[in-house]
Amino acid sequence: MAKKMRAPAERSADPAAQQMLLYADERGIGTAFSRADEMAPCPIGADGMCCRLCGMGPCRLTKDGQTGVCGATIDTIQARNLLRSIAAGSAAHSDHGRDMAFTLKAVANGEAEGYTIRDVAKLRTIAAHYDIPLDGRSPNEIANDLADLYIAQFGQQRGQVVPTRRAPEKRQRLWADQGVIPRGIDREVVESLHRTHIGDDQDPAHILHHAIRTALADGWGGSMIATDVSDILFGTPAPLLGQANLGVLKADMVNVVVHGHEPTLSDMIVTASQAPDIIAYARAAGAKGINLAGICCTANEILMRQGIPAAGNFLHQELSILTGAVEAMVVDVQCIMQALVGLARNFHTLVITTSPKVKIKGATHVAFDEHKALTTAKEILRRAIDNYQNRGDIHIPDVRESLIPGFSHEYINYMLGGSYRASFRPLNDAIMSGRIRGVAAVVGCNNPRSQQDYLHTTVTRELLKQDVLVVETGCGAIAAAKLGLLLGEAGLDQVGPGLREVCETVGIPPVLHMGSCVDNTRILTVLTQMVAEGGLGHDIDQIPAVGVAPEWMSEKALAIGAYCVASGAYVIFGGTSPVSGMPGKVTDSDLVARYMSQEWETLYGGKLEFVADPAVMVEKALAHIDRKRADLGLPAYAPYRHGRSGDARMQELAGLPWEAQREALYGSPRL
Ligand code: NFS
């Protein structure tokens, strides 16, 4: 049977992507979208029922009661596969954190060319969490101690990964009681691999217990370290004006797209692109200058700190090369498609790998070393400039949107109360009064098996109508940016009356861009601060909040989902479930899915569910938020009570006589 190839509008909700996909089809060039159409996913693997952990298999289980050659049951195989994925995701985030800690150490010792400590206040705040002495010490001395402490978390064998101490006290006690406090980051990842080797851990509940501990080593370990050090070295984000989508590429400039995750390289490329000798070199090549743009989480890192535009999210990496206008795509680690190199052969684009961990056959490798970062960054840019003369026809879609990114938890704290009374009190009060019904984190990847950005933006729009404040990270944040949801005035007419009042009063968009995927730890910090502020219970699981990853695809997303559950959050993933088994058909194949939904909620107050339909995602999210409100004794959500203040309402009333204004605001005067 001929494969059904989707039309561009079915593949992406983004108009720029639709244009590029049409162009790719016309030229007969394949992309992840067409490959997803051509490649039917293996149904057994997709449900987590394929075990390939030893040479007696691979064992493909298709019937209830069937086991692998060793006797492994479906639920054991699903739990093991899930744990391996969570370990891989945790390893990726945490290795990123390790590299950041090593860079901090090099900077503290004056060994990292071009880098400085940009946020001394954050350095001191973080160091104070761990009782590192501050008085009379230079930033470099403090940074050296913090770097040593953070580097030690990876190889630590016993004890407690230190950022876990920043969780609410009640949550820490719960983790201690459950025995899931990570001892050392690498130790938990290694133990995951050990436990899932042939003949080891075979009790699904026991395997999933270690999945929680491993994921905590990511969220309250490696990822949190990555966010902390990135802010210390490159600055804690604050709102600024940015742009997103392929239309940020420039016809008359050398376009360099940076793609991947670690800000170490991309930040230095930003610096190098502004160097007079590099600008002169670009002009000598006939270009007006150098235009940088980002893809994936690298995009978020430089967008929220330096306002460098985002060319797009995960599924835009190929599309940006299709424009024919990219002289170099510079990549470091994670979410980089091998297809880039073959695709680039149709154009002039140089794909440049830089990490000692990532090489792609056919790509150019320029080894990046933080000790001579500026020199390497300039070399990369010179290669891109040299390539400008090889450019052929270009097709840059004239599609771009403005956005305001940069809502770090520090900034949210500040914006709610100003410098002298920075506080989460207004946010807690708005939730308690019901102006804000609850908070949702809509995060995670693109997946070419769903319509790009559609699920992200549909879920976001529906939650906003229901007065749910939305925070976003990763590729979800870029999806919202591209479709115009990250500018306050663009979205306020579509949000519920209570949320609108809050946004107008504080001056924030209803969707807050909080950074890259490792920055989901900022959300953990916000939730912790909301608990500390009071009025919303004593632990994260009491807050009316949910996490949604509607278009997830990476193992990192599974790790994030698991650490959010362990922190007390209800997490909803879209797409297919890696533990779905054969739901409705058999008895033991959906045991793991039920465990993650029911047992995890009993143990941690959070749960992970896979839901394909966006309307059901929203329904479940709202039901959870309302249940948490009721459990806290907060008033039931009643939107008609709100919307009687705020800028828009005041402007409406401004032309009316005073008595009519009073009546509109407060009802008929009593006689
Ligand atoms: Ni997150 Fe960032 Fe995007 Fe998914 Fe990949 S870029 S770390 S994994 S695809 S959101």
XYZ file of C-alpha atoms and ligand atoms in Angstrom:
681
model
C 0.000 0.000 0.000
C 1.318 3.454 -0.907
C 2.406 5.475 2.125
C 0.256 8.490 2.901
C 2.398 11.573 2.517
C 1.000 14.535 4.422
C 0.579 17.951 2.813
C 2.764 20.746 4.261
C -0.189 22.208 6.191
C -0.748 18.834 7.846
C 2.916 18.582 8.765
C 3.335 21.941 10.457
C 1.156 24.688 11.871
C 3.938 27.176 11.180
C 3.497 29.157 7.932
C 7.257 29.450 7.395
C 7.664 25.685 7.747
C 4.794 25.093 5.342
C 6.526 27.226 2.693
C 9.808 25.389 3.137
C 8.166 21.957 3.067
C 6.457 22.825 -0.193
C 9.831 23.893 -1.575
C 11.465 20.675 -0.323
C 8.752 18.592 -2.020
C 9.193 20.527 -5.274
C 12.929 19.838 -5.211
C 12.463 16.241 -4.099
C 14.471 16.797 -0.925
C 13.569 14.656 2.080
C 13.125 16.004 5.602
C 12.216 14.503 8.975
C 8.587 15.175 8.049
C 8.717 13.075 4.867
C 10.829 10.408 6.560
C 8.245 10.184 9.346
C 5.564 9.636 6.699
C 7.641 6.946 5.012
C 8.801 5.173 8.164
C 6.034 3.394 10.047
C 7.065 3.174 13.706
C 7.626 -0.367 14.956
C 4.459 -1.034 16.976
C 6.178 -3.437 19.360
C 9.092 -1.140 20.106
C 6.797 1.892 20.369
C 4.860 0.197 23.157
C 8.045 -0.727 25.013
C 7.588 -4.444 24.416
C 10.794 -5.156 22.527
C 13.779 -6.238 24.607
C 17.174 -6.084 22.976
C 19.298 -6.068 26.087
C 21.133 -9.319 25.339
C 22.161 -11.653 22.542
C 19.369 -14.169 23.172
C 16.923 -11.742 21.572
C 15.810 -9.302 20.457
C 12.584 -10.570 22.008
C 9.433 -9.053 20.556
C 6.476 -9.628 22.828
C 3.089 -9.443 21.184
C 0.786 -11.491 23.369
C -0.270 -11.202 26.956
C 1.557 -13.657 29.161
C 4.392 -14.049 26.673
C 7.932 -13.619 28.011
C 11.379 -13.097 26.574
C 13.878 -15.958 26.301
C 15.119 -15.208 29.845
C 11.545 -15.151 31.133
C 11.261 -11.350 31.343
C 7.631 -10.246 31.373
C 6.175 -7.346 29.421
C 6.021 -5.070 32.450
C 9.648 -5.763 33.368
C 10.755 -5.048 29.808
C 8.758 -1.813 29.683
C 10.130 -0.626 33.023
C 13.705 -1.469 31.985
C 13.362 0.334 28.659
C 11.917 3.358 30.388
C 14.698 3.412 32.986
C 17.332 3.244 30.240
C 15.694 6.182 28.485
C 15.515 8.211 31.670
C 19.172 7.387 32.371
C 20.165 8.543 28.877
C 18.169 11.743 29.221
C 19.628 12.421 32.662
C 23.114 11.699 31.340
C 22.690 14.180 28.492
C 21.483 17.028 30.709
C 23.972 16.237 33.418
C 26.974 15.958 31.149
C 26.009 19.411 29.919
C 26.014 20.513 33.582
C 29.423 18.908 34.113
C 30.922 20.815 31.183
C 29.482 24.041 32.531
C 31.042 23.329 35.946
C 34.433 22.671 34.315
C 34.131 25.942 32.419
C 33.343 27.753 35.678
C 36.469 26.231 37.206
C 38.578 27.340 34.228
C 37.140 30.865 34.373
C 37.748 31.090 38.124
C 41.380 30.215 37.510
C 41.849 32.624 34.624
C 42.299 29.794 32.153
C 39.289 30.354 29.899
C 39.988 32.846 27.143
C 37.216 35.394 26.679
C 34.900 34.315 29.515
C 34.179 36.210 32.716
C 31.753 35.883 35.585
C 28.895 38.074 34.430
C 26.488 37.581 37.326
C 28.340 37.927 40.619
C 25.079 38.355 42.549
C 23.829 34.973 41.361
C 27.223 33.405 42.134
C 26.936 34.645 45.709
C 23.311 33.525 46.053
C 24.079 30.030 44.816
C 27.272 29.726 46.862
C 25.333 30.785 49.966
C 22.972 27.818 49.494
C 25.952 25.572 50.170
C 27.590 27.619 52.948
C 30.563 28.543 50.771
C 32.263 31.488 52.568
C 31.577 34.828 50.878
C 32.986 37.556 53.121
C 36.122 39.243 51.871
C 36.484 36.839 48.965
C 36.752 37.650 45.279
C 34.207 36.303 42.783
C 36.892 34.007 41.373
C 37.633 32.495 44.793
C 33.944 31.849 45.412
C 33.481 30.497 41.881
C 36.426 28.154 42.335
C 34.836 26.634 45.448
C 31.430 26.365 43.791
C 32.966 24.737 40.710
C 34.766 22.186 42.894
C 31.567 21.423 44.794
C 29.566 21.041 41.597
C 32.197 18.925 39.832
C 32.242 16.643 42.879
C 28.489 15.963 42.555
C 29.055 13.881 39.457
C 31.519 11.384 40.893
C 30.186 11.446 44.451
C 29.557 7.932 45.800
C 27.644 8.528 49.031
C 25.537 11.246 50.579
C 23.189 13.567 48.783
C 23.511 15.547 45.547
C 23.617 19.064 46.999
C 21.007 20.972 44.922
C 18.319 18.626 46.338
C 18.694 20.673 49.538
C 16.998 23.541 47.731
C 13.673 21.672 47.461
C 10.862 22.363 49.960
C 11.672 20.708 53.297
C 8.592 18.499 53.197
C 9.610 17.204 49.767
C 13.130 16.462 50.987
C 11.715 14.424 53.866
C 9.470 12.533 51.461
C 12.444 11.725 49.225
C 14.457 10.587 52.243
C 11.578 8.357 53.398
C 11.277 6.854 49.919
C 15.046 6.432 49.634
C 15.275 8.292 46.329
C 17.678 11.121 47.124
C 20.396 10.780 44.485
C 23.802 9.942 45.952
C 25.923 11.024 43.006
C 24.838 11.956 39.506
C 27.050 9.515 37.613
C 26.381 6.806 40.183
C 22.630 6.822 39.533
C 23.095 6.723 35.764
C 25.611 3.878 35.997
C 23.348 1.989 38.372
C 20.489 2.360 35.868
C 22.627 0.642 33.249
C 23.686 -2.043 35.706
C 20.160 -2.765 36.888
C 18.875 -3.129 33.328
C 21.615 -5.532 32.236
C 20.456 -9.129 31.599
C 19.664 -10.900 34.807
C 19.495 -7.908 37.149
C 16.562 -5.915 38.486
C 13.304 -7.570 37.429
C 10.622 -6.086 39.648
C 8.997 -3.234 37.688
C 8.176 -1.222 40.824
C 11.777 -1.521 42.008
C 13.095 -0.535 38.575
C 10.803 2.508 38.508
C 11.972 3.463 41.998
C 15.454 3.854 40.603
C 14.040 5.737 37.598
C 12.843 8.365 40.076
C 16.230 8.564 41.788
C 18.028 8.861 38.449
C 15.654 11.557 37.224
C 16.137 13.500 40.476
C 19.879 13.392 39.812
C 19.023 15.283 36.635
C 16.412 17.825 37.771
C 17.806 18.596 41.216
C 21.358 17.772 40.072
C 22.893 18.034 36.611
C 20.281 20.283 35.009
C 20.121 22.617 37.986
C 23.907 22.878 37.946
C 23.758 23.685 34.207
C 21.250 26.496 34.762
C 23.098 27.929 37.771
C 26.470 28.035 36.058
C 25.059 29.356 32.770
C 23.522 32.277 34.637
C 26.706 32.924 36.604
C 28.882 32.924 33.483
C 26.555 34.414 30.888
C 24.098 36.409 32.972
C 20.717 35.658 34.510
C 18.069 36.316 31.862
C 15.724 39.279 32.063
C 13.078 40.231 29.513
C 14.213 41.700 26.220
C 12.819 41.931 22.722
C 13.643 39.103 20.342
C 12.476 37.549 17.109
C 11.769 34.023 16.003
C 11.326 32.035 12.810
C 13.163 31.517 9.540
C 12.501 35.086 8.474
C 15.279 36.185 10.837
C 17.834 34.943 8.281
C 19.206 37.790 6.166
C 19.689 37.771 2.404
C 22.636 40.169 2.414
C 24.566 38.860 5.401
C 26.607 35.793 6.271
C 24.108 33.636 8.160
C 25.507 31.414 10.875
C 23.059 29.158 12.664
C 24.125 27.791 16.050
C 22.339 24.624 17.066
C 22.522 22.346 20.060
C 22.525 23.036 23.759
C 25.538 24.357 25.597
C 25.801 28.148 25.798
C 29.602 27.992 26.122
C 30.216 27.879 22.385
C 27.245 29.917 21.201
C 27.928 32.740 23.632
C 31.490 33.018 22.373
C 30.322 32.993 18.752
C 28.078 35.938 19.635
C 31.126 37.760 21.029
C 33.288 36.844 18.032
C 30.610 37.973 15.555
C 30.833 41.472 17.011
C 34.629 41.689 16.758
C 35.768 44.446 14.335
C 38.212 42.129 12.506
C 35.454 39.568 11.854
C 32.982 42.218 10.681
C 35.644 43.644 8.358
C 36.372 40.142 7.041
C 32.652 39.625 6.286
C 32.436 42.982 4.502
C 35.496 42.167 2.439
C 33.650 39.022 1.323
C 30.805 41.187 -0.011
C 28.346 40.696 2.864
C 26.887 43.426 5.062
C 28.029 41.579 8.161
C 27.348 38.452 10.166
C 23.842 37.420 11.156
C 23.594 34.845 13.934
C 20.512 32.794 14.632
C 19.806 29.824 16.905
C 18.020 26.490 16.710
C 16.753 24.338 19.589
C 17.924 25.076 23.114
C 21.035 26.924 21.969
C 18.554 29.350 20.431
C 16.912 29.805 23.812
C 20.234 30.324 25.597
C 21.367 33.204 23.363
C 17.889 34.576 22.697
C 17.069 35.158 26.347
C 20.471 36.560 27.235
C 21.587 38.492 24.164
C 18.446 38.832 22.074
C 19.978 36.776 19.233
C 17.017 35.667 17.085
C 15.795 32.087 17.013
C 15.579 30.577 13.535
C 13.318 27.911 14.987
C 12.852 24.820 17.064
C 13.866 21.186 16.576
C 12.071 20.633 13.262
C 13.454 23.866 11.819
C 17.052 22.624 11.718
C 16.646 21.115 8.261
C 14.300 23.862 7.096
C 16.866 26.546 7.839
C 19.404 24.831 5.556
C 16.707 24.539 2.867
C 16.637 28.344 2.651
C 20.016 28.126 0.902
C 21.035 31.171 2.930
C 22.954 29.485 5.750
C 26.731 29.631 5.338
C 27.400 27.479 8.382
C 25.380 25.467 10.852
C 27.505 25.129 13.959
C 26.453 22.357 16.318
C 27.602 21.117 19.706
C 25.547 18.413 21.457
C 22.024 16.911 21.470
C 19.046 17.020 19.103
C 21.249 17.334 16.003
C 19.904 15.280 13.104
C 22.404 13.222 11.136
C 20.370 14.122 8.041
C 21.782 17.669 8.144
C 24.978 16.675 6.373
C 23.227 14.982 3.427
C 20.722 17.803 3.175
C 23.466 20.423 3.199
C 25.055 18.805 0.130
C 22.150 20.211 -1.901
C 23.243 23.670 -0.873
C 26.507 25.279 0.163
C 25.968 25.055 3.931
C 28.910 23.880 6.022
C 27.835 21.691 8.926
C 30.468 22.235 11.612
C 30.635 19.928 14.616
C 32.543 21.260 17.611
C 32.134 18.945 20.579
C 34.656 16.215 21.371
C 31.569 14.057 21.992
C 29.806 14.619 18.666
C 31.146 14.008 15.194
C 28.994 13.406 12.101
C 30.442 11.660 9.080
C 30.784 14.177 6.275
C 30.662 17.225 8.554
C 33.570 19.589 9.163
C 34.975 19.256 12.676
C 36.454 22.265 14.438
C 37.282 21.188 17.979
C 36.023 23.640 20.570
C 38.038 24.089 23.715
C 36.857 26.571 26.334
C 40.479 27.441 27.110
C 40.810 29.100 23.676
C 37.188 29.760 22.935
C 37.442 33.145 21.239
C 40.133 31.937 18.843
C 38.025 28.909 17.879
C 34.845 30.962 17.515
C 36.626 33.360 15.157
C 38.012 30.476 13.122
C 34.494 29.064 12.726
C 33.145 32.436 11.628
C 35.971 32.912 9.098
C 35.080 29.561 7.532
C 31.446 30.651 7.293
C 32.464 33.954 5.700
C 34.720 32.152 3.180
C 31.673 30.093 2.220
C 29.495 33.140 1.443
C 30.728 33.289 -2.159
C 29.396 29.734 -2.743
C 25.808 30.699 -2.016
C 23.262 29.880 -4.746
C 19.541 30.696 -4.929
C 17.946 31.537 -1.625
C 14.386 31.080 -0.312
C 13.981 32.828 3.015
C 10.321 32.895 4.059
C 9.270 36.387 5.065
C 7.870 35.100 8.344
C 9.061 36.174 11.765
C 7.427 37.091 15.049
C 8.557 39.306 17.886
C 8.674 37.954 21.407
C 9.770 38.821 24.910
C 11.832 35.996 26.417
C 13.930 35.970 29.569
C 11.637 35.237 32.503
C 14.091 33.702 34.928
C 12.726 32.959 38.399
C 14.813 35.879 39.658
C 13.075 38.195 37.229
C 9.606 36.841 38.023
C 10.325 37.477 41.675
C 11.456 41.023 40.869
C 8.641 41.861 38.458
C 6.012 40.946 40.994
C 7.306 43.286 43.633
C 10.129 45.481 42.380
C 13.630 45.783 43.822
C 12.636 46.534 47.399
C 9.812 44.076 47.897
C 10.577 41.343 45.375
C 8.226 38.518 46.191
C 6.019 35.759 44.904
C 3.195 37.079 47.092
C 1.230 38.683 44.207
C 1.359 35.425 42.238
C 0.218 33.339 45.200
C -2.517 35.877 45.968
C -3.729 35.829 42.361
C -3.982 32.040 42.487
C -5.634 32.065 45.892
C -8.242 34.616 44.786
C -8.897 32.656 41.607
C -7.780 35.398 39.227
C -5.194 32.885 38.109
C -6.802 29.441 38.127
C -3.447 27.664 38.173
C -0.085 27.404 36.448
C 0.912 25.166 33.543
C 4.365 24.468 32.151
C 3.970 23.660 28.444
C 7.382 22.390 27.442
C 9.406 19.964 25.357
C 10.152 18.944 21.837
C 8.700 18.893 18.348
C 7.872 15.523 16.891
C 7.403 15.102 13.129
C 4.732 12.486 13.776
C 2.410 15.238 14.910
C 1.714 18.555 13.220
C 4.639 20.752 14.254
C 3.735 23.323 16.930
C 0.002 22.559 16.688
C -0.275 20.677 19.978
C 1.931 23.169 21.827
C -0.020 26.182 20.706
C -3.462 24.572 20.942
C -2.902 23.464 24.526
C -1.400 26.840 25.408
C -4.263 28.829 23.870
C -6.926 26.724 25.567
C -5.273 26.976 28.973
C -4.946 30.757 28.638
C -8.683 31.054 27.948
C -9.186 29.222 31.241
C -7.082 31.727 33.208
C -4.111 29.401 33.521
C -0.755 31.208 33.533
C 1.570 29.363 31.159
C 5.347 29.085 31.454
C 7.366 27.556 28.626
C 10.846 26.266 27.880
C 12.699 24.426 25.126
C 11.166 23.909 21.718
C 7.683 24.527 23.135
C 8.693 28.092 23.963
C 9.944 28.628 20.408
C 6.679 27.179 19.032
C 4.725 29.719 21.075
C 7.106 32.472 19.974
C 6.784 31.659 16.271
C 3.010 31.688 16.480
C 2.902 35.008 18.312
C 1.988 33.958 21.843
C 4.970 35.478 23.639
C 4.012 39.108 23.265
C 1.616 40.391 25.892
C -0.493 42.660 23.753
C -0.761 40.041 21.017
C -2.374 37.486 23.255
C -4.281 39.353 25.931
C -7.579 39.488 24.052
C -7.536 35.692 24.040
C -6.933 35.055 27.724
C -9.434 34.636 30.526
C -10.613 37.723 32.442
C -8.695 37.079 35.669
C -5.381 36.281 34.026
C -5.807 39.317 31.835
C -6.172 41.543 34.877
C -2.966 40.153 36.365
C -0.999 40.490 33.123
C -2.156 44.062 32.649
C -1.374 44.994 36.237
C 2.100 43.430 36.340
C 2.874 44.140 32.687
C 3.728 40.595 31.625
C 2.706 38.388 28.747
C 0.355 35.515 29.697
C 2.983 33.052 28.478
C 6.401 33.364 30.105
C 9.464 32.091 28.243
C 11.733 30.629 30.930
C 14.579 29.285 28.828
C 16.016 26.049 27.550
C 15.204 22.496 28.638
C 17.785 22.393 31.426
C 16.005 25.526 32.633
C 12.981 23.477 33.592
C 14.845 23.640 36.883
C 13.820 27.311 36.997
C 10.249 26.054 37.161
C 11.175 23.807 40.107
C 12.638 26.875 41.800
C 9.523 28.963 41.124
C 7.320 26.227 42.583
C 9.597 25.983 45.631
C 9.422 29.748 46.127
C 5.635 29.656 45.822
C 5.554 27.056 48.589
C 7.877 29.183 50.733
C 5.714 32.270 50.164
C 2.776 30.568 51.869
C -0.909 30.026 51.227
C -0.555 27.235 48.684
C 0.316 24.347 50.981
C 3.632 23.055 52.222
C 4.871 21.161 49.211
C 4.922 21.347 45.421
C 2.249 18.663 44.988
C -0.310 20.939 46.651
C 0.084 23.777 44.138
C -2.585 23.944 41.389
C -0.061 23.294 38.628
C 0.555 20.871 35.764
C 3.314 20.109 33.269
C 2.539 19.271 29.634
C 4.946 18.027 26.926
C 2.545 17.713 24.000
C 5.057 16.915 21.236
C 7.775 15.088 23.162
C 10.278 12.888 21.363
C 13.590 12.803 23.263
C 14.790 10.716 26.186
C 15.622 13.970 27.934
C 11.899 14.750 27.948
C 11.224 11.476 29.776
C 13.858 12.357 32.374
C 12.258 15.780 32.857
C 8.809 14.217 33.143
C 10.041 11.792 35.794
C 11.797 14.414 37.933
C 8.729 16.652 37.764
C 6.620 13.714 38.997
C 9.122 13.101 41.801
C 8.825 16.794 42.664
C 5.049 16.450 42.968
C 3.746 17.535 39.555
C 1.067 16.055 37.353
C 2.767 15.632 33.978
C 0.935 14.976 30.710
C 2.836 13.830 27.632
C 1.316 13.832 24.150
C 2.075 11.455 21.320
C 2.556 7.793 21.993
C 3.407 6.166 25.277
C 6.624 4.129 25.494
C 4.878 1.950 28.071
C 1.436 1.672 26.540
C 1.610 -2.071 25.958
C -1.667 -3.225 24.521
C -4.144 -1.195 26.530
C -7.576 -2.713 26.937
C -6.452 -5.976 25.420
C -4.315 -7.567 28.060
C -3.779 -7.607 31.768
C -0.099 -7.150 32.548
C 1.033 -4.990 29.630
C -0.411 -1.745 30.980
C 0.823 -2.365 34.505
C 3.723 0.070 34.144
C 1.500 2.813 32.724
C -0.913 2.319 35.629
C 1.967 2.374 38.111
C 3.218 5.687 36.728
C -0.226 7.180 36.983
C -1.573 5.703 40.218
C 1.307 4.477 42.384
C 3.526 7.432 41.636
C 0.697 9.725 42.683
C 0.350 7.856 45.979
C 4.099 7.942 46.591
C 5.059 11.398 45.282
C 1.823 13.332 44.703
C 2.776 13.579 41.033
C 2.013 11.294 38.112
C 2.904 10.819 34.457
C 0.275 10.084 31.830
C 0.309 9.879 28.051
C -2.632 11.550 26.336
C -2.852 11.970 22.557
C -5.824 14.341 22.225
C -5.088 18.011 23.073
C -8.672 18.584 24.221
C -8.304 15.748 26.725
C -4.903 17.107 27.835
C -6.553 20.437 28.646
C -9.532 18.779 30.321
C -7.276 16.657 32.530
C -5.011 19.605 33.326
C -7.956 21.760 34.401
C -9.534 18.961 36.440
C -6.226 18.513 38.279
C -5.847 22.242 38.904
C -9.418 22.474 40.209
C -8.922 19.455 42.455
C -5.777 21.020 43.941
C -7.653 24.298 44.478
C -10.423 22.429 46.306
C -7.905 20.481 48.424
C -6.354 23.783 49.518
C -9.783 25.187 50.376
C -9.455 27.904 47.719
C -12.556 29.348 46.056
C -13.722 27.407 43.016
C -12.704 28.922 39.701
C -15.323 31.552 38.798
C -14.219 33.730 35.874
C -17.319 35.971 36.021
C -15.977 37.424 39.285
C -12.971 38.881 37.501
C -12.231 41.078 34.534
C -13.729 44.150 36.157
C -10.380 45.878 36.502
C -7.263 46.019 34.368
C -6.159 48.461 31.678
C -8.535 47.385 28.938
C -11.583 47.638 31.189
C -10.509 51.048 32.451
C -10.109 52.312 28.908
C -13.575 51.034 28.035
C -15.051 52.914 30.959
C -12.994 56.060 30.542
C -15.510 57.783 28.309
C -18.506 57.166 30.606
C -19.837 59.601 33.234
C -18.559 58.965 36.760
C -21.821 57.420 38.035
C -21.925 55.015 35.102
C -18.302 54.026 35.739
C -19.101 53.341 39.382
C -22.128 51.283 38.451
C -20.186 49.282 35.877
C -17.434 48.537 38.370
C -19.376 48.003 41.574
C -22.997 47.436 40.527
C -26.002 49.706 41.270
C -25.420 52.079 44.189
C -27.459 51.154 47.273
C -29.938 53.742 48.372
Ni 14.581 19.668 24.980
Fe 16.414 21.192 23.829
Fe 13.941 20.657 21.673
Fe 13.309 18.455 22.792
Fe 15.669 18.807 21.874
S 16.119 21.007 21.748
S 16.751 19.950 25.473
S 15.016 17.708 23.791
S 13.885 18.792 20.769
S 12.776 20.449 23.586
